[in-house]
Amino acid sequence: MPLPRPADPAGLDAAVRADAAVLAAGPRLVALSHALHAEPELAFAEHRSVAKILEPLAERGFTVHRDVAGLPTAFRAEYGSGALTVGLCAEYDALPEIGHACGHNIIAAAAVGAALGLAEVAEALDLTVVVLGTPAEESGGGKVLMLEAGAFDDIALAMMVHPGPLEIAGAHSLALADIAVRFHGKEAHASAAPDQGRNAGDAVTVAQVALGLLRQHLRPGQQLHGIISDGGVAPNIVPGHAELLYYLRAADSASLDDLMRRASACFEAGALATGCTHEIRTVAPTYTELTPDPGLLAVYREQIADLGRVPIAADLEARRPLGSTDMGNVTNVIPGIHPVIGIDTDGAVTHQPGFAAASVNASADRAVTDGALALARTAIAVARDEHHRESVLQRLARRQEEFR
């Protein structure tokens, strides 16, 4: 179904024109959100989701580049040729078993909506509008891989909205290390010759006890949590191998380094106590903490308030970290924001089945449209403000100079 094009009478304000484009596309955006939700796909396998997202962008005339950064489900959809390149990040991976319990269907649809709105005023405001399709946020760090491959090199500012049970403009997140710890022991008959074995499962137990005791002494903001992904094959065989999958989190990268050092000692203790060996490997790129750009954040606050939404007080934002996101890595090098847009969840929080159900209710549909409007208006305000525009362009020029 072709997207309706809003009327464009002479003299119509850029923000009004962009709003009209978003609202005209509203039913299509909601349908996109629901379609993504109905067919959840996991990290790096979001092929159907990408096709759905690209359809309205291609129809509007966006140039589409696939396999960005060598990732089959990463893309770049671009419109215009202006000096100020606005990046809108779309996420679309889901969670195992519980689907879109983080609402990435809303994120992607809002990014598409904002892009359609900005396309209407790209020429007038000297913009290049880019939707960056960023896979594997839940596990895999698609944005980190794309950032390292240069996919963000020309982006002057990067934005997205994430749904949640609260409205949080200046959202904060924790730095994250995603690791696997493999213990190697020696198999033996658990009854006839246990003395000949070295129990890798016991190494896991000792390590987890040590981690549990460590929790009392963690710094504020530090967290660790994990699962046993491999604990042996049969009760009558001394486990010759076992594995832990752990997330380590902290308020910032320096604190995360400290936590990694202390947790590594616990893993080593498990191996030492049981006569096993062990190794630690990184499963996915390390996420850094979100660093919202103050100028962009101030503009976004104004726009979201104009839509009738009331974020929590700014002094409470830092006390409510959102877990972790690879958007943190982006905001540490590019002016960016990752606000949370509120939806009605009936008490459910992210990564619960109830949140997945809420991600297609009426409030979620409103969040798609409001998120698109707020992002588009924020970009327009920056583009029209001479000081702010020049500031982000100068930061981009300095960053590009570092590449040379």
Coordinates of C-alpha atoms in Angstrom, one line a residue:
M1 CA 0.0 0.0 0.0
P2 CA 1.7 3.3 -1.1
L3 CA 2.2 5.8 1.7
P4 CA -0.1 8.8 1.5
R5 CA 1.7 12.1 0.9
P6 CA 0.5 15.1 2.9
A7 CA -0.4 18.3 1.1
D8 CA 2.4 20.9 1.0
P9 CA 0.9 24.4 0.7
A10 CA 3.4 27.2 0.4
G11 CA 4.8 28.6 3.7
L12 CA 3.9 25.5 5.8
D13 CA 6.3 25.2 8.7
A14 CA 8.9 22.4 8.6
A15 CA 7.7 20.9 11.8
V16 CA 4.1 21.0 10.7
R17 CA 5.0 19.4 7.4
A18 CA 6.9 16.6 9.2
D19 CA 4.1 16.1 11.7
A20 CA 1.6 15.7 8.8
A21 CA 3.8 13.1 7.2
V22 CA 4.1 11.1 10.4
L23 CA 0.4 11.3 11.1
A24 CA -0.5 10.4 7.5
A25 CA 1.7 7.3 7.9
G26 CA 0.4 6.5 11.4
P27 CA -1.8 3.5 10.5
R28 CA 1.0 2.0 8.4
L29 CA 3.5 2.5 11.3
V30 CA 1.2 0.8 13.7
A31 CA 0.7 -2.1 11.3
L32 CA 4.4 -2.4 11.0
S33 CA 4.8 -2.5 14.7
H34 CA 2.2 -5.3 15.0
A35 CA 3.7 -7.2 12.1
L36 CA 7.1 -7.2 13.7
H37 CA 5.6 -8.3 17.0
A38 CA 3.7 -11.2 15.3
E39 CA 6.9 -12.7 14.0
P40 CA 9.7 -12.2 16.5
E41 CA 13.2 -13.1 15.3
L42 CA 16.4 -13.5 17.3
A43 CA 19.8 -11.7 17.1
F44 CA 21.4 -11.7 13.6
A45 CA 18.4 -13.7 12.2
E46 CA 15.9 -10.8 11.7
H47 CA 15.5 -11.3 8.0
R48 CA 11.7 -11.0 7.8
S49 CA 11.8 -8.0 10.2
V50 CA 14.2 -6.2 8.0
A51 CA 12.1 -6.7 4.9
K52 CA 9.0 -5.3 6.7
I53 CA 10.9 -2.2 7.9
L54 CA 12.5 -1.4 4.5
E55 CA 9.2 -1.6 2.6
P56 CA 7.8 1.8 3.5
L57 CA 11.2 3.4 3.4
A58 CA 11.9 2.1 -0.1
E59 CA 8.4 3.2 -1.3
R60 CA 9.2 6.8 0.0
G61 CA 12.4 6.9 -2.1
F62 CA 15.0 6.0 0.5
T63 CA 18.2 4.4 -1.0
V64 CA 18.7 1.0 0.8
H65 CA 22.1 -0.6 1.5
R66 CA 22.0 -4.1 3.0
D67 CA 24.7 -6.2 4.7
V68 CA 26.1 -3.1 6.4
A69 CA 29.3 -3.9 8.4
G70 CA 29.1 -7.5 6.9
L71 CA 26.0 -8.2 9.0
P72 CA 23.3 -9.8 6.9
T73 CA 20.5 -8.1 8.9
A74 CA 22.0 -4.7 9.3
F75 CA 21.0 -2.0 6.8
R76 CA 21.3 1.7 6.0
A77 CA 18.3 3.5 4.3
E78 CA 19.2 7.0 3.2
Y79 CA 17.2 10.0 1.9
G80 CA 18.5 13.4 0.8
S81 CA 22.0 14.9 0.5
G82 CA 22.2 17.6 3.1
A83 CA 25.2 18.6 5.2
L84 CA 23.6 17.5 8.5
T85 CA 23.2 13.7 8.6
V86 CA 20.6 12.5 11.2
G87 CA 20.8 8.9 12.2
L88 CA 17.7 7.1 13.5
C89 CA 18.5 3.7 15.0
A90 CA 16.0 0.9 14.5
E91 CA 16.2 -2.2 16.7
Y92 CA 14.1 -5.3 15.8
D93 CA 15.5 -8.4 17.5
A94 CA 13.4 -10.3 20.0
L95 CA 14.1 -12.4 23.1
P96 CA 14.1 -16.2 23.2
E97 CA 10.7 -17.7 24.1
I98 CA 9.1 -14.4 25.2
G99 CA 9.3 -12.5 21.9
H100 CA 9.2 -8.7 21.8
A101 CA 9.2 -8.4 25.6
C102 CA 11.5 -5.4 25.1
G103 CA 9.3 -3.6 22.6
H104 CA 11.7 -3.4 19.7
N105 CA 8.8 -3.5 17.4
I106 CA 7.9 0.0 18.7
I107 CA 11.5 1.2 18.3
A108 CA 11.7 0.2 14.7
A109 CA 8.3 1.6 13.7
A110 CA 9.0 4.9 15.5
A111 CA 12.3 5.2 13.7
V112 CA 10.6 4.6 10.3
G113 CA 8.0 7.2 11.2
A114 CA 10.5 9.8 12.2
A115 CA 12.4 9.2 8.9
L116 CA 9.3 9.6 6.8
G117 CA 8.6 12.9 8.6
L118 CA 12.1 14.2 8.1
A119 CA 12.1 13.2 4.4
E120 CA 9.4 15.8 3.9
V121 CA 11.7 18.6 5.0
A122 CA 15.2 17.2 4.2
E123 CA 15.8 19.5 1.3
A124 CA 14.5 22.6 3.0
L125 CA 16.6 21.9 6.1
D126 CA 19.7 20.7 4.3
L127 CA 19.4 17.2 5.9
T128 CA 20.5 13.7 5.0
V129 CA 18.1 11.3 6.8
V130 CA 19.5 7.9 7.6
V131 CA 17.7 4.9 9.2
L132 CA 20.3 2.5 10.6
G133 CA 19.0 -1.0 11.0
T134 CA 20.9 -2.3 14.0
P135 CA 20.5 -6.0 14.7
A136 CA 21.2 -8.0 17.8
E137 CA 20.8 -5.4 20.6
E138 CA 19.7 -8.1 23.1
S139 CA 22.7 -10.2 22.5
G140 CA 25.5 -9.6 20.0
G141 CA 26.1 -5.8 20.0
G142 CA 25.1 -5.0 16.4
K143 CA 25.6 -1.3 17.0
V144 CA 29.1 -1.9 18.4
L145 CA 30.1 -3.9 15.3
M146 CA 28.6 -1.3 13.0
L147 CA 30.3 1.5 14.8
E148 CA 33.7 -0.2 14.6
A149 CA 33.1 -0.9 10.9
G150 CA 32.5 2.8 10.1
A151 CA 28.7 2.7 9.6
F152 CA 28.3 5.7 11.9
D153 CA 31.2 7.7 10.5
D154 CA 29.1 10.4 8.8
I155 CA 26.3 10.5 11.4
A156 CA 26.2 13.9 13.1
L157 CA 23.6 12.9 15.7
A158 CA 21.9 9.6 16.5
M159 CA 18.5 9.0 18.1
M160 CA 16.0 6.3 19.0
V161 CA 13.2 5.8 21.5
H162 CA 12.7 2.7 23.6
P163 CA 9.4 1.7 25.3
G164 CA 9.1 1.2 29.0
P165 CA 6.6 1.3 31.9
L166 CA 7.8 4.9 32.7
E167 CA 8.5 8.0 30.7
I168 CA 12.2 8.7 31.0
A169 CA 13.8 11.4 28.8
G170 CA 17.4 11.2 30.0
A171 CA 17.6 7.5 30.3
H172 CA 20.8 5.9 31.8
S173 CA 22.1 2.4 31.3
L174 CA 24.9 0.3 32.7
A175 CA 28.1 -0.8 31.0
L176 CA 27.9 -4.6 30.3
A177 CA 30.4 -7.4 29.8
D178 CA 28.9 -10.6 28.3
I179 CA 31.2 -13.5 29.1
A180 CA 31.3 -17.3 29.1
V181 CA 33.5 -19.2 31.6
R182 CA 34.4 -22.7 30.6
F183 CA 35.8 -25.2 33.2
H184 CA 37.8 -28.3 32.2
G185 CA 38.1 -31.3 34.5
K186 CA 38.3 -35.0 34.0
E187 CA 35.6 -37.6 33.5
A188 CA 35.4 -40.7 35.7
H189 CA 32.8 -43.1 37.0
A190 CA 31.1 -41.2 39.7
S191 CA 30.7 -44.3 41.9
A192 CA 33.5 -46.8 40.9
A193 CA 36.3 -44.3 40.5
P194 CA 35.4 -40.8 41.7
D195 CA 39.0 -40.2 42.8
Q196 CA 40.1 -40.4 39.2
G197 CA 37.9 -37.5 38.2
R198 CA 38.2 -33.7 38.4
N199 CA 34.7 -32.3 38.7
A200 CA 34.1 -29.3 36.5
G201 CA 30.6 -29.0 37.9
D202 CA 32.0 -28.5 41.3
A203 CA 34.2 -25.8 39.9
V204 CA 31.0 -24.0 38.8
T205 CA 29.5 -24.4 42.3
V206 CA 32.6 -23.0 44.0
A207 CA 32.7 -20.1 41.6
Q208 CA 29.0 -19.3 42.1
V209 CA 29.4 -19.4 45.9
A210 CA 32.3 -17.0 45.6
L211 CA 30.3 -14.7 43.4
G212 CA 27.4 -14.8 45.8
L213 CA 29.7 -13.8 48.7
L214 CA 31.2 -11.0 46.5
R215 CA 27.8 -9.4 46.0
Q216 CA 27.9 -8.0 49.6
H217 CA 31.0 -6.0 48.6
L218 CA 30.0 -4.7 45.2
R219 CA 30.2 -1.0 44.5
P220 CA 26.9 0.9 43.8
G221 CA 25.8 0.1 40.3
Q222 CA 27.7 -3.1 40.0
Q223 CA 25.7 -6.2 39.2
L224 CA 26.4 -9.8 38.1
H225 CA 24.0 -12.5 37.1
G226 CA 24.2 -15.7 35.0
I227 CA 23.2 -19.2 34.3
I228 CA 24.8 -22.6 34.0
S229 CA 24.7 -23.4 30.3
D230 CA 26.5 -26.8 30.7
G231 CA 26.7 -28.7 33.9
G232 CA 27.5 -32.3 32.9
V233 CA 25.9 -35.1 30.9
A234 CA 24.9 -37.8 33.4
P235 CA 24.8 -38.3 37.2
N236 CA 27.1 -41.3 37.0
I237 CA 29.8 -39.4 35.1
V238 CA 32.0 -36.9 36.9
P239 CA 31.5 -33.8 34.8
G240 CA 34.6 -33.2 32.7
H241 CA 33.4 -29.9 31.4
A242 CA 31.0 -27.2 32.5
E243 CA 30.2 -23.6 31.5
L244 CA 28.7 -20.5 33.0
L245 CA 27.2 -17.6 31.0
Y246 CA 27.4 -14.4 32.9
Y247 CA 26.6 -10.7 32.5
L248 CA 28.7 -8.2 34.5
R249 CA 27.3 -4.7 34.7
A250 CA 28.4 -1.5 36.3
A251 CA 27.6 2.2 36.3
D252 CA 30.5 3.0 33.9
S253 CA 33.3 1.3 32.0
A254 CA 36.0 1.9 34.8
S255 CA 33.7 0.3 37.4
L256 CA 33.0 -2.6 35.0
D257 CA 36.8 -3.2 34.6
D258 CA 37.0 -3.4 38.4
L259 CA 34.1 -5.8 38.6
M260 CA 35.7 -8.0 35.9
R261 CA 38.9 -8.2 37.9
R262 CA 37.1 -9.3 41.0
A263 CA 34.7 -11.7 39.3
S264 CA 37.6 -13.3 37.4
A265 CA 39.2 -14.2 40.8
C266 CA 36.0 -16.0 41.7
F267 CA 36.1 -18.1 38.5
E268 CA 39.8 -18.8 39.2
A269 CA 38.9 -19.9 42.7
G270 CA 36.5 -22.5 41.4
A271 CA 39.1 -24.0 39.1
L272 CA 41.8 -23.9 41.7
A273 CA 39.7 -25.6 44.4
T274 CA 38.6 -28.5 42.2
G275 CA 41.8 -29.1 40.3
C276 CA 40.3 -27.9 37.0
T277 CA 41.4 -25.4 34.5
H278 CA 39.3 -22.6 33.1
E279 CA 39.1 -19.9 30.4
I280 CA 37.0 -16.8 30.1
R281 CA 35.9 -15.6 26.7
T282 CA 33.9 -12.6 25.5
V283 CA 30.5 -13.7 24.0
A284 CA 29.6 -10.3 22.6
P285 CA 31.1 -6.8 22.4
T286 CA 31.2 -4.9 25.7
Y287 CA 28.5 -2.3 26.0
T288 CA 29.4 1.1 27.5
E289 CA 27.0 3.2 29.6
L290 CA 24.6 5.6 27.9
T291 CA 25.8 9.2 27.7
P292 CA 22.9 11.3 26.5
D293 CA 23.9 14.6 24.8
P294 CA 22.7 17.4 27.0
G295 CA 21.7 19.7 24.1
L296 CA 19.7 17.0 22.2
L297 CA 18.2 15.9 25.5
A298 CA 16.9 19.4 26.3
V299 CA 15.3 19.6 22.9
Y300 CA 13.7 16.2 23.2
R301 CA 12.3 17.1 26.6
E302 CA 10.5 20.1 25.1
Q303 CA 9.1 18.0 22.2
I304 CA 7.8 15.1 24.3
A305 CA 6.2 17.6 26.8
D306 CA 4.5 19.3 23.8
L307 CA 2.9 15.9 23.0
G308 CA 1.4 15.8 26.5
R309 CA 3.9 13.3 28.0
V310 CA 5.4 13.9 31.4
P311 CA 8.8 12.2 32.0
I312 CA 10.0 11.5 35.5
A313 CA 12.0 14.2 37.2
A314 CA 15.6 14.7 35.8
D315 CA 17.1 14.1 39.3
L316 CA 15.5 10.7 39.4
E317 CA 16.7 9.5 36.0
A318 CA 20.2 8.3 37.1
R319 CA 18.6 6.2 39.9
R320 CA 16.7 4.1 37.3
P321 CA 19.2 2.5 35.0
L322 CA 17.7 0.5 32.1
G323 CA 19.9 -2.5 32.1
S324 CA 22.4 -2.2 29.2
T325 CA 22.3 -1.2 25.5
D326 CA 24.8 -1.0 22.7
M327 CA 23.4 2.5 22.0
G328 CA 25.7 3.4 24.9
N329 CA 28.7 2.8 22.7
V330 CA 27.1 5.1 20.1
T331 CA 26.4 7.9 22.5
N332 CA 30.0 7.8 23.8
V333 CA 31.3 9.0 20.4
I334 CA 28.3 10.7 18.7
P335 CA 25.8 13.2 20.1
G336 CA 22.8 11.0 20.8
I337 CA 19.8 10.2 23.0
H338 CA 18.0 7.0 24.0
P339 CA 14.9 8.2 25.8
V340 CA 12.2 5.8 27.1
I341 CA 8.7 6.4 26.0
G342 CA 6.0 5.2 28.4
I343 CA 3.4 2.6 27.6
D344 CA 0.7 1.0 29.8
T345 CA 2.0 -2.4 30.9
D346 CA -0.4 -3.3 33.8
G347 CA 2.6 -3.7 36.1
A348 CA 4.8 -5.7 33.8
V349 CA 8.5 -4.7 33.2
T350 CA 10.7 -5.3 30.3
H351 CA 11.7 -9.0 29.6
Q352 CA 8.5 -10.3 31.0
P353 CA 5.7 -11.9 28.9
G354 CA 3.3 -9.2 30.1
F355 CA 5.5 -6.5 28.6
A356 CA 5.5 -8.4 25.2
A357 CA 1.7 -8.4 25.4
A358 CA 1.6 -4.7 26.2
S359 CA 3.9 -3.9 23.2
V360 CA 0.9 -4.0 20.9
N361 CA -1.8 -2.4 23.0
A362 CA -3.4 1.0 22.4
S363 CA -0.7 2.8 24.4
A364 CA 2.1 1.1 22.5
D365 CA 0.5 2.2 19.2
R366 CA 0.4 5.8 20.6
A367 CA 4.0 5.5 21.5
V368 CA 4.9 4.6 17.9
T369 CA 3.4 7.8 16.6
D370 CA 4.5 10.0 19.5
G371 CA 8.0 8.6 19.4
A372 CA 8.2 9.3 15.7
L373 CA 6.9 12.8 16.1
A374 CA 9.3 13.6 19.0
L375 CA 12.4 12.3 17.2
A376 CA 11.5 14.2 14.0
R377 CA 10.8 17.4 15.9
T378 CA 14.0 17.1 17.8
A379 CA 16.0 16.8 14.6
I380 CA 14.2 19.7 13.0
A381 CA 14.8 21.9 16.1
V382 CA 18.5 21.1 15.9
A383 CA 18.7 21.7 12.2
R384 CA 17.0 25.1 12.5
D385 CA 19.1 26.3 15.5
E386 CA 22.3 27.8 14.0
H387 CA 24.3 27.3 17.2
H388 CA 23.2 23.7 17.9
R389 CA 23.6 22.7 14.2
E390 CA 27.1 24.1 14.0
S391 CA 28.0 22.4 17.3
V392 CA 27.1 18.9 16.2
L393 CA 28.7 19.5 12.8
Q394 CA 32.0 20.6 14.4
R395 CA 32.0 17.5 16.6
L396 CA 31.5 15.4 13.5
A397 CA 34.4 17.2 11.7
R398 CA 36.7 16.6 14.7
R399 CA 35.8 12.9 14.8
Q400 CA 36.3 12.5 11.1
E401 CA 39.7 14.2 11.4
E402 CA 40.7 11.5 13.9
F403 CA 40.0 8.9 11.3
R404 CA 42.5 10.3 8.9

